[in-house]
Coordinates of N, CA and C in Angstrom, one line a residue:
X782 N 23.9 20.4 18.9 CA 25.1 19.7 18.7 C 24.7 19.4 17.0
X783 N 25.6 19.4 16.3 CA 25.7 19.2 14.8 C 26.2 17.7 14.6
X784 N 25.3 17.0 13.8 CA 25.9 15.7 13.6 C 26.6 15.8 12.6
X785 N 27.6 14.8 12.3 CA 28.6 14.4 11.6 C 27.5 14.0 10.1
X786 N 28.2 14.5 9.0 CA 27.7 14.2 7.7 C 27.1 12.6 7.4
X787 N 28.7 11.8 7.9 CA 28.5 10.3 7.8 C 27.4 10.0 8.5
X788 N 27.6 10.4 9.8 CA 26.6 9.7 10.8 C 25.1 10.1 10.4
X789 N 25.0 11.2 9.7 CA 23.5 11.7 9.5 C 23.2 10.8 8.4
X790 N 23.7 10.3 7.5 CA 23.5 9.5 6.4 C 23.2 8.3 6.9
X791 N 23.9 7.8 7.8 CA 23.5 6.6 8.3 C 22.3 6.4 9.3
X792 N 21.9 7.4 9.6 CA 20.7 7.5 10.9 C 19.4 7.0 9.9
X793 N 18.6 6.0 10.7 CA 17.3 5.5 9.9 C 16.6 6.7 9.6
X794 N 15.9 6.6 8.5 CA 14.9 7.6 8.2 C 13.7 7.3 8.7
X795 N 13.2 8.1 9.2 CA 11.8 8.1 9.7 C 10.4 8.1 8.6
X796 N 10.4 7.0 8.2 CA 9.4 6.6 7.1 C 8.1 6.1 7.6
X797 N 7.1 7.0 6.9 CA 5.7 6.6 7.5 C 4.8 5.6 6.4
X798 N 4.0 5.0 6.6 CA 3.1 4.0 5.7 C 1.8 4.4 6.2
X799 N 0.8 4.9 5.2 CA -0.6 5.4 5.8 C -1.4 4.0 5.6
X800 N -1.9 3.9 6.9 CA -2.2 3.0 7.6 C -3.7 2.7 7.9
X801 N -4.4 3.1 6.9 CA -5.9 3.0 6.8 C -6.4 1.7 6.0
X802 N -6.0 1.2 5.2 CA -6.6 0.5 4.4 C -5.7 -0.3 3.3
X803 N -5.5 -1.9 2.9 CA -4.9 -1.9 1.8 C -3.4 -2.8 2.2
X804 N -2.7 -2.8 1.5 CA -1.2 -3.3 1.7 C -0.1 -2.6 2.7
X805 N -0.7 -2.6 3.6 CA 0.0 -1.8 4.6 C 1.0 -2.5 5.2
X806 N 1.0 -4.2 5.8 CA 1.9 -4.7 6.1 C 3.1 -5.1 5.0
X807 N 2.6 -5.3 4.1 CA 3.6 -5.5 3.0 C 5.0 -4.4 2.9
X808 N 4.3 -3.2 2.8 CA 5.1 -2.2 2.6 C 6.0 -1.9 3.8
X809 N 5.4 -2.2 5.1 CA 6.2 -2.0 6.4 C 7.1 -3.2 6.5
X810 N 7.0 -4.2 5.9 CA 7.8 -5.1 6.2 C 9.1 -5.0 5.4
X811 N 8.7 -4.3 4.2 CA 10.0 -4.0 3.4 C 10.9 -3.0 3.7
X812 N 9.9 -2.0 4.5 CA 11.0 -1.1 5.3 C 11.9 -1.4 6.2
X813 N 11.3 -2.2 6.6 CA 12.2 -3.3 8.1 C 13.3 -3.9 7.2
X814 N 12.9 -4.3 6.1 CA 13.6 -5.5 5.7 C 14.9 -4.4 5.0
X815 N 14.6 -3.0 4.7 CA 15.6 -2.2 4.7 C 16.4 -1.3 5.6
X816 N 16.2 -2.1 6.9 CA 16.7 -1.3 8.0 C 16.0 0.0 8.9
X817 N 14.8 -0.1 8.5 CA 13.9 1.0 9.1 C 13.1 0.8 9.9
X818 N 12.4 1.4 10.4 CA 11.4 1.2 11.8 C 10.1 2.1 11.1
X819 N 9.2 1.4 10.3 CA 8.2 2.6 10.1 C 7.1 2.8 10.6
X820 N 6.5 4.1 10.5 CA 5.9 4.9 11.6 C 4.3 4.3 10.7
X821 N 3.2 4.0 11.5 CA 2.1 3.5 10.6 C 1.1 4.7 10.9
X822 N 0.8 5.2 10.0 CA 0.3 6.5 10.1 C -1.5 6.7 9.9
X823 N -1.9 6.8 11.0 CA -3.6 6.8 11.3 C -4.2 7.7 11.5
X824 N -3.4 9.1 11.9 CA -4.1 10.4 12.5 C -3.1 11.4 12.0
X825 N -3.7 12.5 12.1 CA -2.7 13.8 11.6 C -1.3 13.8 12.2
X826 N -1.5 13.5 13.6 CA -0.4 13.8 14.4 C 1.0 12.7 14.3
X827 N 0.6 11.6 13.4 CA 1.6 10.8 13.1 C 2.3 11.0 11.9
X828 N 2.0 12.3 11.3 CA 3.0 13.1 10.3 C 3.7 13.9 10.7
X829 N 3.9 14.1 12.0 CA 5.1 15.1 12.7 C 6.3 14.0 12.8
X830 N 6.9 14.8 12.3 CA 8.7 14.7 11.9 C 9.0 13.5 10.8
X831 N 7.9 13.4 10.1 CA 8.0 12.1 9.1 C 8.9 12.7 8.2
X832 N 10.0 11.9 7.6 CA 10.6 12.1 6.6 C 10.2 11.7 5.3
X833 N 9.6 10.6 5.3 CA 9.0 10.3 3.6 C 7.8 9.4 4.2
X834 N 6.8 9.1 3.0 CA 5.7 8.6 3.2 C 5.2 7.6 1.9
X835 N 5.1 6.4 2.5 CA 4.4 5.5 1.4 C 2.9 5.5 1.5
X836 N 2.2 5.3 0.1 CA 0.8 5.3 0.1 C 0.8 4.2 -0.4
X837 N -0.2 3.1 0.5 CA 0.0 1.7 -0.4 C -1.2 1.6 -1.4
X838 N -1.4 0.5 -1.7 CA -2.3 0.0 -2.8 C -3.6 -0.4 -2.1
X839 N -4.8 -0.5 -2.2 CA -5.9 -1.4 -1.8 C -7.0 -0.5 -2.5
X840 N -8.0 -0.1 -1.8 CA -9.1 0.7 -2.5 C -9.2 1.9 -2.6
X841 N -8.7 2.5 -3.6 CA -8.6 4.3 -3.7 C -9.9 5.0 -2.9
X842 N -11.0 4.6 -3.5 CA -12.3 5.2 -2.6 C -12.3 5.3 -1.4
X843 N -12.1 4.3 -0.7 CA -12.2 3.6 0.6 C -11.0 4.6 1.2
X844 N -9.7 4.8 1.1 CA -8.8 5.4 1.2 C -8.9 6.7 1.4
X845 N -9.4 7.4 0.4 CA -10.2 8.7 0.1 C -11.1 9.0 1.2
X846 N -11.8 8.0 1.4 CA -13.2 8.1 2.3 C -12.8 8.6 4.0
X847 N -11.7 7.7 4.2 CA -11.1 7.4 5.4 C -10.4 8.5 6.1
X848 N -9.7 9.3 4.9 CA -8.7 10.3 5.2 C -9.3 11.6 5.3
X849 N -10.5 11.4 4.9 CA -12.0 12.5 5.1 C -12.0 12.7 6.5
X850 N -13.0 11.4 6.9 CA -13.4 11.2 8.2 C -12.6 11.5 9.1
X851 N -11.1 10.8 9.2 CA -10.2 11.2 10.0 C -9.6 12.3 10.2
X852 N -9.8 13.5 9.4 CA -9.3 14.5 9.5 C -7.8 14.6 9.0
X853 N -7.5 13.7 7.9 CA -6.2 13.4 7.4 C -6.1 13.8 6.2
X854 N -7.0 14.4 5.5 CA -7.1 14.8 3.8 C -6.2 16.3 3.8
X855 N -6.4 17.1 4.7 CA -5.7 18.4 4.7 C -4.3 18.4 5.2
X856 N -4.2 17.6 6.0 CA -2.6 17.5 6.6 C -1.8 16.6 5.9
X857 N -2.4 15.8 4.9 CA -1.6 14.9 3.7 C -1.5 15.8 2.5
X858 N -2.2 16.7 2.1 CA -2.1 17.6 1.1 C -1.1 18.5 1.3
X859 N -0.8 19.1 2.5 CA 0.0 20.2 2.8 C 1.3 19.5 2.8
X860 N 1.4 18.5 3.5 CA 2.8 17.7 3.3 C 3.2 17.2 2.1
X861 N 2.1 16.7 1.2 CA 2.9 16.6 -0.1 C 3.1 17.8 -0.6
X862 N 2.3 18.7 -0.6 CA 2.8 20.1 -1.3 C 4.0 20.7 -0.8
X863 N 4.2 20.7 0.5 CA 5.6 21.0 1.1 C 6.6 20.2 0.7
X864 N 6.8 19.2 0.3 CA 7.6 18.3 -0.6 C 8.1 17.1 0.3
X865 N 7.3 16.4 0.9 CA 7.5 15.3 1.7 C 7.9 14.3 0.7
X866 N 8.8 13.5 0.6 CA 9.2 12.4 -0.1 C 8.3 11.5 0.0
X867 N 7.6 10.9 -1.2 CA 6.6 9.8 -1.3 C 6.4 8.9 -2.5
X868 N 6.1 7.8 -2.2 CA 6.0 6.7 -2.7 C 4.7 6.2 -2.8
X869 N 3.7 6.3 -4.0 CA 2.3 5.7 -4.3 C 2.5 4.6 -5.0
X870 N 1.8 3.4 -4.4 CA 1.7 2.5 -5.3 C 0.3 2.0 -5.5
X871 N -0.1 1.8 -6.5 CA -1.3 1.1 -7.1 C -2.6 2.5 -7.0
X872 N -3.2 2.4 -5.7 CA -4.3 3.1 -5.3 C -3.4 4.2 -4.9
X873 N -2.3 4.0 -4.4 CA -1.4 5.1 -3.9 C -1.1 6.2 -5.5
X874 N -1.0 5.9 -6.2 CA -0.9 6.5 -7.6 C -2.5 7.7 -7.8
X875 N -3.6 6.8 -7.3 CA -4.6 7.2 -7.7 C -4.9 8.5 -6.9
X876 N -4.4 8.1 -5.4 CA -4.2 9.4 -4.6 C -3.5 10.6 -4.8
X877 N -2.6 10.5 -5.5 CA -1.7 11.5 -5.6 C -1.8 12.1 -7.1
X878 N -2.9 11.4 -7.9 CA -3.1 12.3 -9.3 C -3.9 13.3 -9.3
X879 N -3.6 14.3 -10.1 CA -4.2 15.3 -10.3 C -5.8 14.9 -10.8
X880 N -5.5 14.2 -11.9 CA -6.9 14.2 -12.7 C -7.6 12.3 -12.5
X881 N -8.6 11.8 -12.3 CA -9.1 10.7 -12.4 C -9.9 10.5 -13.6
X882 N -9.9 9.5 -14.2 CA -11.1 8.9 -14.9 C -11.5 7.7 -14.4
X883 N -12.8 7.7 -14.4 CA -13.7 7.0 -13.9 C -13.5 6.3 -12.5
X884 N -13.8 7.5 -11.6 CA -13.7 7.5 -10.3 C -14.9 6.8 -9.7
X885 N -15.0 6.4 -8.5 CA -15.8 6.1 -7.5 C -16.9 7.5 -7.4
X886 N -18.2 7.3 -7.3 CA -19.1 8.2 -6.9 C -18.4 9.1 -5.8
X887 N -18.3 10.5 -6.2 CA -17.5 11.4 -5.0 C -16.2 11.4 -4.8
X888 N -15.4 10.2 -5.3 CA -14.0 10.3 -5.0 C -13.3 11.4 -5.2
X889 N -12.2 11.8 -4.4 CA -11.5 13.0 -4.6 C -9.8 12.4 -4.5
X890 N -8.9 13.1 -4.6 CA -7.5 12.9 -4.6 C -6.8 13.8 -3.7
X891 N -5.6 13.4 -3.1 CA -5.0 14.3 -2.8 C -4.0 15.3 -3.5
X892 N -4.0 14.8 -4.7 CA -3.3 15.4 -5.7 C -1.9 15.9 -5.4
X893 N -1.0 16.7 -6.2 CA 0.3 16.8 -6.3 C 1.0 16.5 -7.3
X894 N 0.2 15.5 -8.2 CA 1.2 14.8 -9.7 C 0.3 14.9 -10.6
X895 N 1.0 16.1 -11.8 CA 0.2 16.1 -12.5 C 0.1 15.2 -13.9
X896 N -0.8 14.2 -13.6 CA -1.0 13.1 -14.5 C -2.5 13.0 -14.6
X897 N -3.0 12.5 -15.6 CA -4.4 11.8 -15.5 C -3.9 10.0 -15.5
X898 N -4.9 9.6 -14.5 CA -4.8 8.0 -14.3 C -6.2 7.6 -14.6
X899 N -6.3 6.4 -15.0 CA -7.5 5.5 -15.2 C -7.5 4.4 -14.2
X900 N -8.5 5.0 -13.4 CA -8.8 3.5 -12.3 C -9.2 2.2 -12.8
X901 N -8.7 1.3 -12.5 CA -9.0 -0.3 -12.7 C -8.5 -0.3 -14.1
X902 N -7.7 0.0 -14.9 CA -7.3 -0.1 -16.1 C -7.0 -1.5 -16.6
X903 N -6.4 -1.9 -15.6 CA -5.8 -3.5 -16.2 C -6.9 -4.3 -15.6
X904 N -8.3 -4.1 -15.4 CA -9.0 -5.1 -15.6 C -9.4 -5.3 -13.9
X905 N -10.2 -6.5 -13.8 CA -10.8 -6.8 -12.3 C -9.8 -7.4 -11.5
X906 N -10.0 -8.1 -10.2 CA -9.2 -8.6 -9.4 C -8.8 -9.9 -10.0
X907 N -9.7 -10.5 -10.6 CA -9.5 -11.8 -11.1 C -8.4 -12.0 -12.3
X908 N -7.9 -10.5 -12.6 CA -7.3 -10.3 -14.1 C -5.7 -10.1 -13.1
X909 N -5.8 -10.3 -12.2 CA -4.3 -9.8 -11.4 C -3.1 -10.4 -11.7
X910 N -1.9 -10.0 -12.0 CA -1.2 -10.8 -12.7 C 0.1 -10.4 -12.2
X911 N 1.4 -10.9 -12.7 CA 2.8 -10.6 -12.5 C 3.2 -10.7 -13.6
X912 N 4.0 -9.3 -14.1 CA 4.6 -9.1 -15.5 C 6.2 -8.6 -15.6
X913 N 6.9 -8.3 -16.3 CA 8.0 -7.6 -16.6 C 7.6 -6.2 -16.7
X914 N 8.1 -5.4 -16.2 CA 8.3 -3.9 -16.7 C 9.4 -3.3 -17.2
X915 N 9.4 -2.7 -18.1 CA 10.5 -1.9 -18.5 C 11.0 -0.7 -17.4
X916 N 12.6 -0.8 -17.1 CA 12.7 0.7 -16.4 C 14.0 1.1 -16.7
X917 N 14.3 2.2 -16.5 CA 15.9 2.7 -17.0 C 17.0 1.7 -16.0
X918 N 16.6 0.9 -15.2 CA 17.9 0.0 -14.7 C 17.4 -1.0 -15.2
X919 N 16.7 -1.5 -16.1 CA 16.4 -3.0 -16.9 C 14.9 -3.4 -16.5
X920 N 14.7 -4.5 -16.4 CA 13.5 -5.2 -16.4 C 13.3 -5.6 -15.0
X921 N 12.0 -5.5 -14.8 CA 11.5 -6.1 -13.4 C 10.4 -6.3 -13.2
X922 N 10.3 -7.5 -12.6 CA 8.6 -8.6 -12.3 C 8.0 -7.7 -11.5
X923 N 6.9 -7.4 -11.5 CA 5.9 -6.7 -10.4 C 4.5 -7.4 -10.3
X924 N 3.7 -6.9 -9.5 CA 2.4 -7.6 -9.6 C 1.3 -6.2 -9.9
X925 N 0.5 -6.6 -10.9 CA -0.7 -5.9 -11.0 C -2.0 -6.3 -10.4
X926 N -2.8 -5.5 -9.5 CA -4.0 -6.0 -8.8 C -5.0 -4.6 -8.9
X927 N -5.8 -4.9 -10.3 CA -7.0 -3.6 -10.5 C -6.1 -2.4 -10.5
X928 N -5.1 -2.9 -11.5 CA -3.7 -1.6 -11.2 C -4.8 0.0 -12.3
X929 N -4.5 1.1 -11.8 CA -4.3 2.0 -12.7 C -3.6 2.2 -13.8
X930 N -3.9 3.0 -14.7 CA -2.6 3.5 -15.9 C -2.9 5.1 -16.2
X931 N -1.4 5.3 -16.3 CA -1.6 7.0 -16.7 C -1.8 6.8 -18.1
X932 N -2.8 7.7 -18.4 CA -3.2 8.3 -19.7 C -2.6 9.5 -20.1
X933 N -2.2 10.2 -19.3 CA -1.2 11.4 -19.8 C -0.4 12.1 -18.7
X934 N 0.7 12.8 -18.8 CA 1.5 13.5 -18.1 C 1.6 14.5 -18.5
X935 N 1.9 15.6 -17.5 CA 2.1 17.1 -17.5 C 3.4 17.2 -17.6
X936 N 3.6 18.6 -18.0 CA 4.8 18.9 -18.2 C 6.0 18.7 -16.8
X937 N 7.1 18.0 -17.5 CA 8.1 17.9 -16.3 C 7.9 16.9 -15.4
X938 N 7.1 16.0 -15.6 CA 6.6 14.4 -15.2 C 7.3 13.5 -16.1
X939 N 8.1 12.5 -15.1 CA 9.2 12.1 -16.0 C 8.6 10.4 -16.1
X940 N 8.5 9.8 -16.7 CA 8.0 8.3 -16.9 C 9.4 7.6 -16.9
X941 N 9.0 6.9 -15.6 CA 10.2 5.8 -15.1 C 9.8 4.5 -15.0
X942 N 8.7 4.0 -15.5 CA 8.2 2.8 -15.9 C 7.3 2.2 -16.7
X943 N 7.5 1.3 -17.6 CA 6.5 1.4 -19.0 C 6.1 -0.4 -18.7
X944 N 4.8 -0.5 -19.2 CA 4.6 -1.8 -19.7 C 4.8 -2.4 -20.9
X945 N 5.6 -3.6 -21.4 CA 5.8 -3.5 -22.6 C 4.6 -4.0 -23.4
X946 N 3.5 -3.3 -23.8 CA 2.5 -3.5 -24.7 C 2.2 -2.9 -25.9
X947 N 1.4 -2.8 -26.6 CA 1.4 -1.9 -27.9 C 0.1 -0.9 -27.6
X948 N -0.4 -1.1 -26.0 CA -1.7 -0.2 -26.4 C -1.6 0.9 -26.2
X949 N -0.6 1.5 -25.7 CA -0.1 3.2 -25.9 C 0.6 3.5 -26.8
X950 N 0.5 4.9 -27.0 CA 1.6 5.1 -28.4 C 3.0 5.3 -27.7
X951 N 3.8 4.9 -28.5 CA 5.0 4.6 -28.0 C 5.5 3.3 -27.4
X952 N 4.5 2.3 -27.3 CA 4.9 0.7 -27.2 C 4.8 0.3 -26.1
X953 N 4.3 0.9 -25.1 CA 4.0 0.6 -23.7 C 3.2 1.2 -23.0
X954 N 2.5 0.8 -22.0 CA 1.7 1.7 -21.2 C 2.8 2.3 -20.0
X955 N 2.2 3.7 -19.6 CA 3.0 3.9 -18.6 C 2.5 3.7 -17.5
X956 N 3.2 3.1 -16.6 CA 2.8 2.6 -14.9 C 3.7 2.9 -14.1
X957 N 4.8 4.1 -14.6 CA 5.3 4.7 -13.6 C 5.9 6.4 -13.7
X958 N 5.9 7.1 -12.8 CA 6.4 8.3 -13.2 C 6.9 9.1 -11.8
X959 N 7.2 10.2 -11.9 CA 7.9 10.9 -10.8 C 8.1 12.6 -11.3
X960 N 7.9 13.1 -10.2 CA 7.8 14.6 -10.4 C 9.4 15.3 -10.4
X961 N 9.4 16.5 -11.1 CA 10.9 16.9 -11.4 C 11.5 16.9 -10.2
X962 N 11.0 17.3 -8.8 CA 11.8 17.2 -7.6 C 12.4 15.7 -7.3
X963 N 11.4 14.8 -7.3 CA 12.0 13.2 -7.2 C 12.9 12.6 -7.9
X964 N 13.0 13.5 -9.2 CA 14.3 13.3 -10.3 C 15.6 13.7 -10.0
X965 N 15.7 14.4 -8.9 CA 16.8 15.1 -8.3 C 16.9 16.6 -8.4
X966 N 15.9 17.4 -8.8 CA 16.4 18.9 -8.8 C 16.3 19.2 -7.5
X967 N 16.4 20.2 -7.4 CA 16.5 21.1 -5.4 C 15.2 22.0 -5.7
X968 N 14.7 22.1 -6.7 CA 13.7 23.3 -6.6 C 12.3 23.2 -5.8
X969 N 11.4 23.9 -5.8 CA 10.4 23.7 -4.9 C 9.2 22.8 -5.6
X970 N 8.1 22.2 -4.9 CA 7.5 21.5 -5.5 C 7.4 20.1 -5.0
X971 N 5.9 19.2 -5.1 CA 6.1 18.0 -4.7 C 7.4 17.0 -4.9
X972 N 7.7 16.0 -4.5 CA 8.7 15.3 -4.1 C 7.9 13.9 -4.5
X973 N 7.5 13.1 -5.6 CA 6.5 12.2 -5.8 C 7.0 11.3 -6.6
X974 N 7.1 9.8 -6.4 CA 7.1 8.6 -7.3 C 5.9 8.0 -7.1
X975 N 5.2 7.5 -8.2 CA 4.0 6.8 -8.3 C 4.1 5.9 -9.3
X976 N 3.8 4.4 -8.9 CA 3.7 3.3 -9.6 C 2.1 2.6 -9.4
X977 N 2.1 2.1 -10.8 CA 0.5 1.3 -10.9 C 0.4 0.3 -10.2
X978 N 1.7 -0.4 -9.8 CA 1.6 -2.0 -9.7 C 2.4 -2.0 -8.3
X979 N 2.9 -3.3 -8.1 CA 3.3 -3.6 -6.4 C 4.4 -4.2 -6.5
X980 N 5.3 -3.5 -6.3 CA 6.7 -4.1 -6.1 C 7.3 -4.7 -4.9
X981 N 6.2 -4.1 -3.8 CA 6.4 -5.1 -2.7 C 6.0 -6.4 -2.9
X982 N 5.2 -6.7 -3.9 CA 4.7 -8.3 -3.4 C 5.7 -9.4 -4.1
X983 N 6.4 -8.5 -4.9 CA 7.7 -9.6 -6.1 C 9.0 -9.5 -5.1
X984 N 9.0 -8.6 -4.3 CA 10.2 -8.1 -3.6 C 11.0 -7.4 -4.2
X985 N 10.8 -6.5 -4.9 CA 11.7 -5.4 -5.8 C 11.5 -4.4 -5.0
X986 N 12.8 -3.8 -4.5 CA 13.0 -3.4 -3.6 C 13.7 -1.7 -4.1
X987 N 13.5 -1.7 -5.4 CA 14.3 -0.4 -6.0 C 13.5 0.6 -5.6
X988 N 12.3 1.0 -5.6 CA 11.7 1.9 -5.6 C 11.7 2.5 -3.8
X989 N 11.8 1.5 -3.1 CA 11.4 1.6 -1.7 C 13.0 2.3 -1.1
X990 N 14.2 1.7 -2.1 CA 15.7 2.1 -1.7 C 15.3 3.8 -2.2
X991 N 14.8 4.1 -3.5 CA 14.6 5.3 -3.9 C 14.3 6.3 -3.2
X992 N 13.3 5.8 -2.3 CA 12.5 6.8 -1.7 C 13.5 6.9 -0.2
X993 N 14.1 6.0 0.3 CA 15.0 6.3 1.4 C 16.3 7.1 0.9
X994 N 16.9 7.0 -0.2 CA 17.9 7.8 -0.7 C 17.6 9.4 -1.1
X995 N 16.3 9.5 -1.3 CA 15.9 10.8 -1.4 C 16.0 11.7 -0.2
X996 N 15.3 11.0 0.7 CA 15.8 11.4 1.9 C 17.3 11.8 2.7
X997 N 18.0 10.9 2.3 CA 19.4 11.2 2.5 C 20.1 12.2 1.7
X998 N 19.8 12.2 0.3 CA 20.0 13.5 -0.4 C 19.8 14.8 0.1
X999 N 18.7 14.7 0.7 CA 17.9 16.3 1.6 C 18.8 16.4 2.5
X1000 N 19.4 15.2 3.4 CA 20.1 15.6 4.7 C 21.1 16.2 4.0
X1001 N 22.1 15.6 3.4 CA 23.3 15.9 2.6 C 23.4 17.4 2.3
X1002 N 22.1 18.1 1.3 CA 22.1 19.2 1.2 C 21.6 20.1 2.1
X1003 N 21.4 19.5 3.3 CA 21.4 20.6 4.2 C 19.9 21.1 4.3

């Protein structure tokens, strides 16, 4: 039976949150506030049928180790490479980066995002702060907790958020990026938005709504 387009657009998105360590509850609560019933992903089987995935903040080296211990690393890499829409925040940004500076011993990433990020670039836990950032839709106030910073972006990766400081050439540190496919192109490749900060801690829903919208656009495109 064919589902009418309008009904299909209203259907809840089967969105998951990688639930191994870190800010799982906060992301799940935000998705519920947006009308979804998130799947907590702890096993490879939990990826079956997912339409979107949030990689939360936490300790990136711990999450990396757990994905390998639990047999999730390969399935996650394949899902990301196949274009599963992903939102990664803080440690989630590190997990999808192709290159990491100052990694923990033996740390690996899932990859998929052609950027170089520096781990813990904004200081230690005691340096956590809430600050405004600049986005194409105006300023938003977000939280930083041992946040990474994007040091370099590959061809086609779009900068979508900067921290208004003078540390980076161009006037602001890069703290939000997305792949070409996430920017709206229909080509092949990963569909990733990665943020160095925590929008879920200050109630900013822009990027979670964007994740859900990316799924709905895919449905509409067939």
